[in-house]
mmCIF file of C-alpha atoms in Angstrom:
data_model
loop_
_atom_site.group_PDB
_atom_site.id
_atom_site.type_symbol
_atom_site.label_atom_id
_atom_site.label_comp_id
_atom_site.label_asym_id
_atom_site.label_seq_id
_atom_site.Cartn_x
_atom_site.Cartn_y
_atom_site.Cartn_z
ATOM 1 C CA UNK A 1063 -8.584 -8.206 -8.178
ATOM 2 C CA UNK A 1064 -8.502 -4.801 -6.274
ATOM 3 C CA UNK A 1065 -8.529 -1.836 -9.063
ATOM 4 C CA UNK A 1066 -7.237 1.689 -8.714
ATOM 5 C CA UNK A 1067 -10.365 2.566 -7.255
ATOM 6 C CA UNK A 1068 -10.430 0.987 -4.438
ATOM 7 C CA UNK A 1069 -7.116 3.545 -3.118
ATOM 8 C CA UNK A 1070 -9.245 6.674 -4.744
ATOM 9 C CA UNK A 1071 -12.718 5.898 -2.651
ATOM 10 C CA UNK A 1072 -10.654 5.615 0.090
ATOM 11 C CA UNK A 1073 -10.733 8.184 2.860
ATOM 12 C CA UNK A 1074 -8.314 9.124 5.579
ATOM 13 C CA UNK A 1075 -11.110 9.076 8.017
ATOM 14 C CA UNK A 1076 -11.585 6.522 10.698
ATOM 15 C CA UNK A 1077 -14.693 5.465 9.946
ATOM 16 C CA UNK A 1078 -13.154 3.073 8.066
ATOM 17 C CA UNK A 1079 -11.323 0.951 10.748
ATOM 18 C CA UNK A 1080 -14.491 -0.944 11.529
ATOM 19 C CA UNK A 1081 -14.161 -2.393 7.903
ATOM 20 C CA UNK A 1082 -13.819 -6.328 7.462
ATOM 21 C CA UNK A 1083 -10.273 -7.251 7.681
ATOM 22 C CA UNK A 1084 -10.429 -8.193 3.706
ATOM 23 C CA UNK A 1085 -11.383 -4.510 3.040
ATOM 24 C CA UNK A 1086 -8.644 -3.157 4.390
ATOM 25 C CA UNK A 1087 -5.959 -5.572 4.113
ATOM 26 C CA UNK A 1088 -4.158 -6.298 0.762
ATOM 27 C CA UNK A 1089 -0.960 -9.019 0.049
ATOM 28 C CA UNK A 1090 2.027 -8.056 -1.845
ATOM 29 C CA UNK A 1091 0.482 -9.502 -5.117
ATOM 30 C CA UNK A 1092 -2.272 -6.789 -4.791
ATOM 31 C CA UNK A 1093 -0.616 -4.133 -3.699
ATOM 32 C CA UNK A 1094 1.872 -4.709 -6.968
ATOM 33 C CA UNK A 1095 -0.783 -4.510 -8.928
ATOM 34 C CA UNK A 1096 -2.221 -1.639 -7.955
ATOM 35 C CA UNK A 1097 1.102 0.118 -7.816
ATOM 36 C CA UNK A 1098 1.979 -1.378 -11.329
ATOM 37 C CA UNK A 1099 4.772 -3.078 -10.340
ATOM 38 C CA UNK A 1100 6.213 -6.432 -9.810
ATOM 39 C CA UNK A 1101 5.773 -8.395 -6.535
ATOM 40 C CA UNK A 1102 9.788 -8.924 -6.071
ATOM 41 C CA UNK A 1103 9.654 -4.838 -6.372
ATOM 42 C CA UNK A 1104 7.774 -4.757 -3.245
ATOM 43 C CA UNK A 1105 9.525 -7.742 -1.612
ATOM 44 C CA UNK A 1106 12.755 -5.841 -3.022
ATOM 45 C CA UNK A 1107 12.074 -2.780 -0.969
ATOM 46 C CA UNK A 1108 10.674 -4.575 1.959
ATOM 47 C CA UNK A 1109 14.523 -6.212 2.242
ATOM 48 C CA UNK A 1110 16.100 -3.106 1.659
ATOM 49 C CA UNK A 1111 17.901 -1.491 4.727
ATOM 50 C CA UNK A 1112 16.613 0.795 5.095
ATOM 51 C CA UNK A 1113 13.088 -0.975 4.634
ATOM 52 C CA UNK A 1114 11.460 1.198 1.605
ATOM 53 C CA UNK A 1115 8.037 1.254 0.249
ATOM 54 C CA UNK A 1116 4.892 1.404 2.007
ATOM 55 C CA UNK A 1117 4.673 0.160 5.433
ATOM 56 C CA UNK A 1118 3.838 -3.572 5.964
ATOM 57 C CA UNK A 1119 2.934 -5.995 8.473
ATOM 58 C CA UNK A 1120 4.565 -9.577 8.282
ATOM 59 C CA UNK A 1121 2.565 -11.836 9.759
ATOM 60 C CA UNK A 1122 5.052 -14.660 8.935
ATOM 61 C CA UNK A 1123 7.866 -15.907 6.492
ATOM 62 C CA UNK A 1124 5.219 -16.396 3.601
ATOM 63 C CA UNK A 1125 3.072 -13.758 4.294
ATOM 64 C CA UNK A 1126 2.758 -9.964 4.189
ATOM 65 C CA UNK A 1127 -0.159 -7.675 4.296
ATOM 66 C CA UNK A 1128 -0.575 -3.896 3.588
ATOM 67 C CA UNK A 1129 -3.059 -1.499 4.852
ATOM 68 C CA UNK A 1130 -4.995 -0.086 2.179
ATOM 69 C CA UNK A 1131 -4.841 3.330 4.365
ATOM 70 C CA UNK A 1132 -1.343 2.773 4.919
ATOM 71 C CA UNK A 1133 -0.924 2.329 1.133
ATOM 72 C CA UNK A 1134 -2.826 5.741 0.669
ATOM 73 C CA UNK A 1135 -0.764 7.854 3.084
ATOM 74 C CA UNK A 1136 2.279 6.771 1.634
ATOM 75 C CA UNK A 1137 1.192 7.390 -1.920
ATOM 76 C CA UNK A 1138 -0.041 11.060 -1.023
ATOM 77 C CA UNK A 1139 3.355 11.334 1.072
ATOM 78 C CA UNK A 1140 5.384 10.804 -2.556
ATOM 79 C CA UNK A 1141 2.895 12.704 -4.352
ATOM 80 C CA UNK A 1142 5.085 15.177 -6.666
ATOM 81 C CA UNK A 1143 2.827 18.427 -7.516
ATOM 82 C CA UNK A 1144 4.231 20.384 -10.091
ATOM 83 C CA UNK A 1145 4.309 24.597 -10.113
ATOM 84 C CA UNK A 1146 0.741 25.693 -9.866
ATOM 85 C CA UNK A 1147 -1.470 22.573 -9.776
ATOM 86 C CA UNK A 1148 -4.258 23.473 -6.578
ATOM 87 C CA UNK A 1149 -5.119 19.539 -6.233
#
């Protein structure tokens, strides 16, 4: 199972886009873990309409796959810094 590291050793260069498929890819089960969430949160969002949550790719009815770098940009997009944190 994917940890939290896997999104933090991840950079937003495109070096990594020759990666296997498996490293870069991730289903809804292990994107809701990573997130801490519930699959039917992420299946939840993907339904709303507006579509919410990070974008997705359905490749059919029973089957959905994130980007990992997809997943990071949209993490870092909702990123909340409070007054005076420099990260």
């Amino acid at each position: 199972m994917p940890s939290n590291a896997d999104l933090l050793a991840l950079s937003d260069d495109d070096s990594r886009q020759s990666s296997a498929p498996q490293d870069v890819w991730r289903t809804t089960e292990e994107v809701a873990a990573l997130l801490k969430v519930d699959p039917s949160t992420l299946r939840r969002w993907r339904t709303a309409r507006p579509p919410q949550g990070p974008p997705f790719v359905r490749l059919s009815s029973r089957l959905t796959l994130y980007s990992i770098h997809d997943l990071q940009r949209w993490l870092a997009h909702h990123r909340i810094a409070p007054e005076g944190d420099d990260a």
